PDB file of C-alpha atoms and ligand atoms in Angstrom:
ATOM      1  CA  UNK A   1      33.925  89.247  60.873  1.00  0.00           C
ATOM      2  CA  UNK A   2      33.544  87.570  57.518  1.00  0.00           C
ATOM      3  CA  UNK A   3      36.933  85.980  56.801  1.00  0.00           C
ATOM      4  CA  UNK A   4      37.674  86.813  52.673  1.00  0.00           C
ATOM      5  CA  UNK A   5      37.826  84.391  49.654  1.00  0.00           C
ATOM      6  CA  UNK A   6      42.124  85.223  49.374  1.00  0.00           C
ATOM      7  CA  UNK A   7      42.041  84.440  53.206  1.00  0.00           C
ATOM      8  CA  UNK A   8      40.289  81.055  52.831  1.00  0.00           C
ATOM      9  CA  UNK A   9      42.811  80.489  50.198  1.00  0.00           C
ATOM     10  CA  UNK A  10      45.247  81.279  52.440  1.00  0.00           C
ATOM     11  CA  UNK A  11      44.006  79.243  55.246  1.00  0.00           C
ATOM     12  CA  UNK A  12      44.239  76.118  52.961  1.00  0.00           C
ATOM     13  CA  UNK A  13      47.660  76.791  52.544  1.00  0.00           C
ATOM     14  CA  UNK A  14      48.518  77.313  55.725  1.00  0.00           C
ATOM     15  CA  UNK A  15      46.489  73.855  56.902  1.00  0.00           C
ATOM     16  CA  UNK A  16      47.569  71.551  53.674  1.00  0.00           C
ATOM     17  CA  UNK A  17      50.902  72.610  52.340  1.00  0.00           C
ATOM     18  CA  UNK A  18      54.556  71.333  53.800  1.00  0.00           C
ATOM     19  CA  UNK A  19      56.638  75.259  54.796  1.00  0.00           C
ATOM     20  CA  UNK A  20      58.786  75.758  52.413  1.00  0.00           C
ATOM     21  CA  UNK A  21      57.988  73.194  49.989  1.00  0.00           C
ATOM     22  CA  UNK A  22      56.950  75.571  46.602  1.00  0.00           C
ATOM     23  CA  UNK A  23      55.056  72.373  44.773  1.00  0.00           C
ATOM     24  CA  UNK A  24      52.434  71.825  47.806  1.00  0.00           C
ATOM     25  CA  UNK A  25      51.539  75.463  47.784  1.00  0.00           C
ATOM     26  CA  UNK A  26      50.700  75.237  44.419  1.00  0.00           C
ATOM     27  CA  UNK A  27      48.924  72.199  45.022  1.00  0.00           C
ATOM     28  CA  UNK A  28      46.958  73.149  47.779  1.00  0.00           C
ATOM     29  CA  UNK A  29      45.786  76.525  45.847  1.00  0.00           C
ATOM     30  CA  UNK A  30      44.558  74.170  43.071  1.00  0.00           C
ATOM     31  CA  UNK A  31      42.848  71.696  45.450  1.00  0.00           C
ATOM     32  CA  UNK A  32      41.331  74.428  47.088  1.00  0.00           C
ATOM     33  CA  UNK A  33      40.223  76.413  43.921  1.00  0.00           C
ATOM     34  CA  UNK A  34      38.902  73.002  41.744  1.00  0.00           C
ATOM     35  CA  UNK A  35      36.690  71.605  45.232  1.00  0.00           C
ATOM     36  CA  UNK A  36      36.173  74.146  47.129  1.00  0.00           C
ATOM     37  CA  UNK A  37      36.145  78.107  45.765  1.00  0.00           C
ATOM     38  CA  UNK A  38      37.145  79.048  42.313  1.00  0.00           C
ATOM     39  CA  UNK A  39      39.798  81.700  41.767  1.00  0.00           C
ATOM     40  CA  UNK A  40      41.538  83.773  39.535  1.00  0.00           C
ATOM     41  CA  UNK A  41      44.551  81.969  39.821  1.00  0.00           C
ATOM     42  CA  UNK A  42      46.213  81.003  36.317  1.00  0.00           C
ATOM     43  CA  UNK A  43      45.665  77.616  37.498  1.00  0.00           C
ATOM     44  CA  UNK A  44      47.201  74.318  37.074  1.00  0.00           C
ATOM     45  CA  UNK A  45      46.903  73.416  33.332  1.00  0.00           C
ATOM     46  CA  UNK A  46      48.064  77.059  32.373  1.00  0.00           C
ATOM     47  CA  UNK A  47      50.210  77.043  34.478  1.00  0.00           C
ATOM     48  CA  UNK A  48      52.206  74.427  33.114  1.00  0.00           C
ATOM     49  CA  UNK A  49      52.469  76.408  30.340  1.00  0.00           C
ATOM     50  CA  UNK A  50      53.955  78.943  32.187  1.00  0.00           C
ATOM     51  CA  UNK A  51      56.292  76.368  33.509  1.00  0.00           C
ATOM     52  CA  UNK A  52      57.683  75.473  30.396  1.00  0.00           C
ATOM     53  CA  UNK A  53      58.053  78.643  29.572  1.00  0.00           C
ATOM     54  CA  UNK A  54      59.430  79.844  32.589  1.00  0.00           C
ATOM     55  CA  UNK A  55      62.151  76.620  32.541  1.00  0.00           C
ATOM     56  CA  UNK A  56      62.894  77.446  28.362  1.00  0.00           C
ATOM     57  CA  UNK A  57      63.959  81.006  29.714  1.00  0.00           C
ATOM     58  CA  UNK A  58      65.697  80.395  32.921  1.00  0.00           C
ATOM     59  CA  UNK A  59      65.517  84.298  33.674  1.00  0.00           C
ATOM     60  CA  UNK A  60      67.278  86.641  35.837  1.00  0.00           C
ATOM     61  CA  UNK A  61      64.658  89.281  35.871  1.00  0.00           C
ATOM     62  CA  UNK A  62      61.005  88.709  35.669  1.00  0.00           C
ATOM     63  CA  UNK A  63      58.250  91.229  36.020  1.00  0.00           C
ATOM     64  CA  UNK A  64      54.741  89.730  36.995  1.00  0.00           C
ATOM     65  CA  UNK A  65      52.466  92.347  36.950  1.00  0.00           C
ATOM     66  CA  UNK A  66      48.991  91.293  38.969  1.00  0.00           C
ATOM     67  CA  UNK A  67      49.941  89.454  42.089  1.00  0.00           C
ATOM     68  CA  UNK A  68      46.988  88.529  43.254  1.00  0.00           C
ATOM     69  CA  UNK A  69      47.789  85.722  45.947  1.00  0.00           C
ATOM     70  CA  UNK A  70      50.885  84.649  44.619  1.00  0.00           C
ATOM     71  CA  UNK A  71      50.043  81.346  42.879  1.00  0.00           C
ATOM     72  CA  UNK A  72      51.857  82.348  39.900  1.00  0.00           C
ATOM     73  CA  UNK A  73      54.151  84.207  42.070  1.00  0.00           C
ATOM     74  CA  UNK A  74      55.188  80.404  43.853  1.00  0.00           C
ATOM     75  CA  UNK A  75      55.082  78.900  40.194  1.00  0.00           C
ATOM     76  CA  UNK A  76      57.424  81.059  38.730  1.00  0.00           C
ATOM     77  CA  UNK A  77      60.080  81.542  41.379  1.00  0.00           C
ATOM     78  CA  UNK A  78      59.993  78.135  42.649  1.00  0.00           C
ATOM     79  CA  UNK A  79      61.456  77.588  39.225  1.00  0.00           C
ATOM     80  CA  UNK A  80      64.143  80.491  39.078  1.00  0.00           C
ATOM     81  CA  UNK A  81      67.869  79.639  39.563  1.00  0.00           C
ATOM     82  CA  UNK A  82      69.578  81.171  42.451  1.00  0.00           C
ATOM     83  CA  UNK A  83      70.158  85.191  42.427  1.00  0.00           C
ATOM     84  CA  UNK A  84      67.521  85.639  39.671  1.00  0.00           C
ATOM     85  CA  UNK A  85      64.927  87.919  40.608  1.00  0.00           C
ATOM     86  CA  UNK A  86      61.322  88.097  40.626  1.00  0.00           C
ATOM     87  CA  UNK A  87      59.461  91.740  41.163  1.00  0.00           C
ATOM     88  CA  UNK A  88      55.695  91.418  41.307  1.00  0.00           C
ATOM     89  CA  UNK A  89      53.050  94.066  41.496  1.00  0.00           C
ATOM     90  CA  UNK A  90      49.727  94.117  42.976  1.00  0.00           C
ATOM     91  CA  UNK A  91      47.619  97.382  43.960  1.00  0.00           C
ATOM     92  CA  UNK A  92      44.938  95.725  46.562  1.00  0.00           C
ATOM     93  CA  UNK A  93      47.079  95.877  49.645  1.00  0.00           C
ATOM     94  CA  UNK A  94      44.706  93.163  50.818  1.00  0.00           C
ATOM     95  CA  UNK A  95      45.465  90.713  48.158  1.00  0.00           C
ATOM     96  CA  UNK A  96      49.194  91.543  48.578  1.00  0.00           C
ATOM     97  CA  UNK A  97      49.167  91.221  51.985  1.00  0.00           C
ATOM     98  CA  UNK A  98      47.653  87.377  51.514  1.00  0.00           C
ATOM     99  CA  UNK A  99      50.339  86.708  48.533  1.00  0.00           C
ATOM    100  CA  UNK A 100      53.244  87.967  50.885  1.00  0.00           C
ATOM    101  CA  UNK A 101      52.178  85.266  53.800  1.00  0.00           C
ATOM    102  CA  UNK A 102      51.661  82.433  50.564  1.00  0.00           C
ATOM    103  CA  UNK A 103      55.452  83.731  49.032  1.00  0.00           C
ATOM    104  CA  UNK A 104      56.827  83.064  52.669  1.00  0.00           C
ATOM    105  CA  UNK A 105      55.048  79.937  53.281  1.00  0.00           C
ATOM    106  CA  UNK A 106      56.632  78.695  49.800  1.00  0.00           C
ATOM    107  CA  UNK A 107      59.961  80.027  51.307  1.00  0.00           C
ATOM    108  CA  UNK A 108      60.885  81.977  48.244  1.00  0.00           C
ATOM    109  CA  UNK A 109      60.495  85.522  50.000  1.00  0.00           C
ATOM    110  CA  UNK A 110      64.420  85.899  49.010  1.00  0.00           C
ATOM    111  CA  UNK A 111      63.771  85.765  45.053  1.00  0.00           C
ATOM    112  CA  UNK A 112      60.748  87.614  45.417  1.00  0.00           C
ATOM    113  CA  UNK A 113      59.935  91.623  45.556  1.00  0.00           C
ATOM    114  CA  UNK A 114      56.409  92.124  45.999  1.00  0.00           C
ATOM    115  CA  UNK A 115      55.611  95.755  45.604  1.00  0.00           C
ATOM    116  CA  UNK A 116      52.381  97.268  46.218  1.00  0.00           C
ATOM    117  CA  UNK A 117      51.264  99.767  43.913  1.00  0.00           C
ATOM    118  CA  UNK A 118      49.886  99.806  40.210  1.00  0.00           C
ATOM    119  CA  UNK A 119      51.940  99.117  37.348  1.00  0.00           C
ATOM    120  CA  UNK A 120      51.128 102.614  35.550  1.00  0.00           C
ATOM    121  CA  UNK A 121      53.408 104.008  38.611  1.00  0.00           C
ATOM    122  CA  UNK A 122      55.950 101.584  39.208  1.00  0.00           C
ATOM    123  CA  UNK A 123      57.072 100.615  35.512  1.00  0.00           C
ATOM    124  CA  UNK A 124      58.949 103.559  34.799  1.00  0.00           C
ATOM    125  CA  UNK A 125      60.804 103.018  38.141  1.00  0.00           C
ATOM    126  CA  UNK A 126      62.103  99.942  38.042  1.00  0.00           C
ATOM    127  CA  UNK A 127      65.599 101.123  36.717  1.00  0.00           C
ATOM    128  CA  UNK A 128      66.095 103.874  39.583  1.00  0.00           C
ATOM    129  CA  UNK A 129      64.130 101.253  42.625  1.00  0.00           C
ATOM    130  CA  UNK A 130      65.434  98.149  41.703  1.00  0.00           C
ATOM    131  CA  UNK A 131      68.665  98.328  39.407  1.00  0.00           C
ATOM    132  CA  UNK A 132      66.952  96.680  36.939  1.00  0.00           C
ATOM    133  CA  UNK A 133      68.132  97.405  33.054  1.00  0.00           C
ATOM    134  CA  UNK A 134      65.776  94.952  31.388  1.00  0.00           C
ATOM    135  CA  UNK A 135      63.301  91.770  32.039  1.00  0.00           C
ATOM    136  CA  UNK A 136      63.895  88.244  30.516  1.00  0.00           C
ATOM    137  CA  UNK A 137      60.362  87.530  31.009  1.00  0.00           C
ATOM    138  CA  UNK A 138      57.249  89.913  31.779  1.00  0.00           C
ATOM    139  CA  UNK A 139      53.808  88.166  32.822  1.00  0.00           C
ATOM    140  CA  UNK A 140      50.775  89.569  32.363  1.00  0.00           C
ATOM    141  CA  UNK A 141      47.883  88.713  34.266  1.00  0.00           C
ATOM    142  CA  UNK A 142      46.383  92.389  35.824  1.00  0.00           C
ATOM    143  CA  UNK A 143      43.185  94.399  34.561  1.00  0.00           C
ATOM    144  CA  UNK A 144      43.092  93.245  31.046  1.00  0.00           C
ATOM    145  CA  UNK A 145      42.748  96.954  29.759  1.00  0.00           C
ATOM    146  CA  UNK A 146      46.330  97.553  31.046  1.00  0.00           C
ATOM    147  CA  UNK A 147      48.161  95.115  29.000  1.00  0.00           C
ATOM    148  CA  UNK A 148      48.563  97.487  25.927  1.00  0.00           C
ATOM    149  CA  UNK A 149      49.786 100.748  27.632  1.00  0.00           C
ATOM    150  CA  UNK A 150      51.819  98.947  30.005  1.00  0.00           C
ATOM    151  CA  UNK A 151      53.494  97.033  27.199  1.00  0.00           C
ATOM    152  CA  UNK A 152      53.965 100.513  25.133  1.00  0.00           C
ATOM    153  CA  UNK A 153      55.187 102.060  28.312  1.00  0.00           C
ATOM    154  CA  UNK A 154      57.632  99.095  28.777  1.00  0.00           C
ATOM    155  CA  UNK A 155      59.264  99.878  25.649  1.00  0.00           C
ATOM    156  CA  UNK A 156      59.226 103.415  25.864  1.00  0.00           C
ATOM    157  CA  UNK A 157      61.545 102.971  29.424  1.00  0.00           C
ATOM    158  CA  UNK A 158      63.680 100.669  27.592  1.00  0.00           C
ATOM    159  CA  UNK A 159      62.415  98.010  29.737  1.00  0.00           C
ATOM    160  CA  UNK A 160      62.639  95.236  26.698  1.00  0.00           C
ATOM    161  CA  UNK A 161      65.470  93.621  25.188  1.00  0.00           C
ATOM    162  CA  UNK A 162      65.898  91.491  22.126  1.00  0.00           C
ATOM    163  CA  UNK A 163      64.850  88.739  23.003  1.00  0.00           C
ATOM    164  CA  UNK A 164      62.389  89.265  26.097  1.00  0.00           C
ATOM    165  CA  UNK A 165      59.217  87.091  26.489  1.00  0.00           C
ATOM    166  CA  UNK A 166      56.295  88.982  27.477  1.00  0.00           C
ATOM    167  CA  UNK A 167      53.379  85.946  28.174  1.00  0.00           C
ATOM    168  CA  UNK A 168      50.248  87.010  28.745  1.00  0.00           C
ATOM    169  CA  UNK A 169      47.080  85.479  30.456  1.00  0.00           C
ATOM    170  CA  UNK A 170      43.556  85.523  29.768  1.00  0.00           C
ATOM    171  CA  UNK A 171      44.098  86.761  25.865  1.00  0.00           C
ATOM    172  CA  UNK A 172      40.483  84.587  25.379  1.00  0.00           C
ATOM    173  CA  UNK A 173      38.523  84.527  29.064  1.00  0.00           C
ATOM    174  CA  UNK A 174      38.245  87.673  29.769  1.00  0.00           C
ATOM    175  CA  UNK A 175      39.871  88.740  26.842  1.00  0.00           C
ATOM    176  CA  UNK A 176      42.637  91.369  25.851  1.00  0.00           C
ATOM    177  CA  UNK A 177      41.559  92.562  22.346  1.00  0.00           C
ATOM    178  CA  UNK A 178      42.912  95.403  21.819  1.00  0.00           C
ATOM    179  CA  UNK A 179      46.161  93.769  23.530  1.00  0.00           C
ATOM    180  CA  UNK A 180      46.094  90.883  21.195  1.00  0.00           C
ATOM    181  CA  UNK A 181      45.535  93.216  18.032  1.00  0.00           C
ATOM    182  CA  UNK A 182      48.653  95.225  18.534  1.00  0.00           C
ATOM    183  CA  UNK A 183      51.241  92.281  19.220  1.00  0.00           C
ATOM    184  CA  UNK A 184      50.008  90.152  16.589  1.00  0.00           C
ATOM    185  CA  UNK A 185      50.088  93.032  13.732  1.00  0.00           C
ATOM    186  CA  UNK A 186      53.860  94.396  15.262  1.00  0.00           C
ATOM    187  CA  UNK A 187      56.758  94.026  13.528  1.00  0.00           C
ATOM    188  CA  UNK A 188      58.423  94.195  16.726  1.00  0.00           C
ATOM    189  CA  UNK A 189      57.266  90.752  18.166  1.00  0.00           C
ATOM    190  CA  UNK A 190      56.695  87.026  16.961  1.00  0.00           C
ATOM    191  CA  UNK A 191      53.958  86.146  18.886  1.00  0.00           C
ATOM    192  CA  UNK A 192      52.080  82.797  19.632  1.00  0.00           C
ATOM    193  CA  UNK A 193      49.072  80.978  21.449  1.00  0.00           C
ATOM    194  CA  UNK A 194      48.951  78.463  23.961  1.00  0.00           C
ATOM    195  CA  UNK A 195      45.510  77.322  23.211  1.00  0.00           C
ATOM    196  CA  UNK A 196      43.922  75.751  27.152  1.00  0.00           C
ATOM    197  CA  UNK A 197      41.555  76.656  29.553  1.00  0.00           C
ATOM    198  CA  UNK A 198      39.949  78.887  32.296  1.00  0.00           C
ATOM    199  CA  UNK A 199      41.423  78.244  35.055  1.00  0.00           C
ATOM    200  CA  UNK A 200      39.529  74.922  36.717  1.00  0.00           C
ATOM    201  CA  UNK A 201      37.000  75.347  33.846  1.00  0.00           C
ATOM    202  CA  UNK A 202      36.240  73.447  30.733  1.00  0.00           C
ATOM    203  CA  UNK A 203      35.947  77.681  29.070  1.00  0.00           C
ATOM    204  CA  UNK A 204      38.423  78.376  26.306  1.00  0.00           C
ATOM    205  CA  UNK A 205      41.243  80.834  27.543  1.00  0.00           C
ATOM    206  CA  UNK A 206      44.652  80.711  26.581  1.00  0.00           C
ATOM    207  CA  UNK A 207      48.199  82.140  26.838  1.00  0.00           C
ATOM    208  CA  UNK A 208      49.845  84.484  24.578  1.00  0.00           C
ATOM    209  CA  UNK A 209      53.542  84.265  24.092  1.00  0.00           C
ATOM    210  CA  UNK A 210      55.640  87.146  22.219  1.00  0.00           C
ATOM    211  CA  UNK A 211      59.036  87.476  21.933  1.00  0.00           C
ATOM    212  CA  UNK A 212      60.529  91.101  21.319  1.00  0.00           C
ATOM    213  CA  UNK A 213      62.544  91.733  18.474  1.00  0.00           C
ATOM    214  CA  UNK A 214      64.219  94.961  20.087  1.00  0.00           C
TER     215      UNK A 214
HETATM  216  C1  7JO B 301      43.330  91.669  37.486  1.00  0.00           C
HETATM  217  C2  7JO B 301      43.274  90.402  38.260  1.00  0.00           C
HETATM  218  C3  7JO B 301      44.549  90.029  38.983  1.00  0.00           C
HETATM  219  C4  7JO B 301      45.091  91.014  39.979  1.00  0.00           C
HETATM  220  O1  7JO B 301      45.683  92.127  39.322  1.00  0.00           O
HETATM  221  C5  7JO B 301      45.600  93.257  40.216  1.00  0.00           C
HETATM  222  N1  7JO B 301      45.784  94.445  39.390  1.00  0.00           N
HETATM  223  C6  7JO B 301      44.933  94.904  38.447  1.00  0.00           C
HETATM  224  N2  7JO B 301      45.452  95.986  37.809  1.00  0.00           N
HETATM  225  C7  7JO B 301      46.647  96.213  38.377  1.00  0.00           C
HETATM  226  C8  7JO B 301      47.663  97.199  38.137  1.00  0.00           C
HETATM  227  N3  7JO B 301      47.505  98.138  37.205  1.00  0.00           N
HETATM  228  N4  7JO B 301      48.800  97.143  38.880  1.00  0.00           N
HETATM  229  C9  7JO B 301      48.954  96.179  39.809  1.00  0.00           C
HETATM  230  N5  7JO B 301      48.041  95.210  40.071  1.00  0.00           N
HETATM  231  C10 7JO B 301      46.888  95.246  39.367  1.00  0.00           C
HETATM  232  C11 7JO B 301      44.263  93.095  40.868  1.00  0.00           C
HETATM  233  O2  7JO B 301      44.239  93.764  42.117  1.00  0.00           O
HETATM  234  C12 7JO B 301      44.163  91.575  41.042  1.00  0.00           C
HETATM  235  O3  7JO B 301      44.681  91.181  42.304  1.00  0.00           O
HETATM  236  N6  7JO B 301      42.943  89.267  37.371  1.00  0.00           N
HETATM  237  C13 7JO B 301      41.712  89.132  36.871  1.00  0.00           C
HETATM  238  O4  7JO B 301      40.851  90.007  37.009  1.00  0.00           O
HETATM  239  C14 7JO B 301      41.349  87.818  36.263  1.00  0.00           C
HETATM  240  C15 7JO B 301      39.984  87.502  36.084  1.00  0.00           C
HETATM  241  C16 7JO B 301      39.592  86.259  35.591  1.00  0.00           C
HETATM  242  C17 7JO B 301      38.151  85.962  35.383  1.00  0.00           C
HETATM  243  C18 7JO B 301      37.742  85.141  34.324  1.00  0.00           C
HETATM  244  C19 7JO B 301      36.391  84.844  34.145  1.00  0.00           C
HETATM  245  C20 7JO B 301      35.447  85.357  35.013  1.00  0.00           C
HETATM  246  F1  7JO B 301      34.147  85.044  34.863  1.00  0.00           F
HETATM  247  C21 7JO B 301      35.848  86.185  36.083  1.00  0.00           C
HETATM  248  C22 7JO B 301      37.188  86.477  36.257  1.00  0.00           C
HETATM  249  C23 7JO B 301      40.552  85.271  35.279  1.00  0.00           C
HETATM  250  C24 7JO B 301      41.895  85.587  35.457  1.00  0.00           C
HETATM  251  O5  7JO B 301      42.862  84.647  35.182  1.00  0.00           O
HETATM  252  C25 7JO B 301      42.320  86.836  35.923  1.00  0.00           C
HETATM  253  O6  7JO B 301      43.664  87.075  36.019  1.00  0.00           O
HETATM  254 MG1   MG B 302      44.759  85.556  34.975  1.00  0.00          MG
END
């Protein structure tokens, strides 16, 4: 049978990166994306970015909502201190299945909850599942038309605090218009934009970073 692009991906990881050694796996995702098969992985120059981010914070709770095969996933946990949590979501059970075997060959299965399901369902659970009262830091990075209404429905299960960081991908390439109109115009946030690229492309895409004002 045809093996999948996520398995490739996987494969790569498997065959180039050290067990348990976060930075190789990320590595070895970009190596394999940039030479061999592009991906929809945030990538390596957004995703320092998200680093910096990610390091400014230093969260307890983060909320990634599109898994896909865990690049970000690796990025952002290999970065958390100890105890803090990271609860991603995905909805393919194949790609989830391919970002649990990347999150254990990172070693980081212990700060990280995938769950499979679709954000629509599992938001306004999180209190009752997972003990969670809010997140430090949401990412965004699912079906671009879901970044609105599961931002509303965030704040409507209390989900946000003062100070939380929602950072979104792909604002530009694809695009989250109608995502991008409402955070900019709200009182509510102070937003801003990490002007880069498409993942492994010379496109314009770009992050969007907005801090709630509770
Ligand atoms: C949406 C995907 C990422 C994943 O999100 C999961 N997902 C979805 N909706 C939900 C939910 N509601 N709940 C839980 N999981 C959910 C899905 O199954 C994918 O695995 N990401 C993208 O489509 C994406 C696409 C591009 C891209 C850019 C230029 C092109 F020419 C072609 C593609 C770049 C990117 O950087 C992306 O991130
Ligand atoms: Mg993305």
């Amino acid at each position: 049978t045809q093996s999948t692009r996520p398995q490739r991906l996987l494969n790569a990881v498997q065959k180039n990166a050290t067990r348990g050694d976060p930075r190789s796996v990320v590595k070895a995702i970009d190596d394999f994306c940039r030479h061999k098969e592009w991906a929809m992985n945030v990538g390596d120059e957004k995703g320092c970015i998200l680093d910096s981010v990610v390091s400014e914070i230093n969260p307890a709770a983060v909320l990634e909502l599109g898994t896909y095969c865990g690049y970000s996933t690796v990025r952002i946990a290999r970065l958390l201190p100890p105890h803090a949590k990271l609860i991603t979501l995905e909805f393919n059970p194949d790609f989830a299945a391919i970002a649990r075997q990347v999150i254990a060959w990172a070693g980081l299965e212990e700060k990280v909850q995938l769950v499979e399901g679709a954000s629509g369902d599992w938001i306004p659970k999180m209190k009752e599942q997972f003990g969670i009262t809010t997140f430090d830091l949401v990412f965004l990075d699912h079906w671009k038309d879901r970044y609105l209404p599961d931002t509303k429905l965030m704040e409507e299960c209390g989900l946000l605090r003062k100070g939380s960081v929602l950072l979104a991908d792909n604002v530009i390439c694809p695009g989250t218009p109608d995502y991008l109109e409402y955070i900019r115009s709200s009182p509510r946030y102070e937003s801003r934009y990490f002007k880069s690229h498409l993942e492994y492309t010379k496109v314009e895409d770009g992050l969007e970073k907005s801090v709630f004002k509770g």
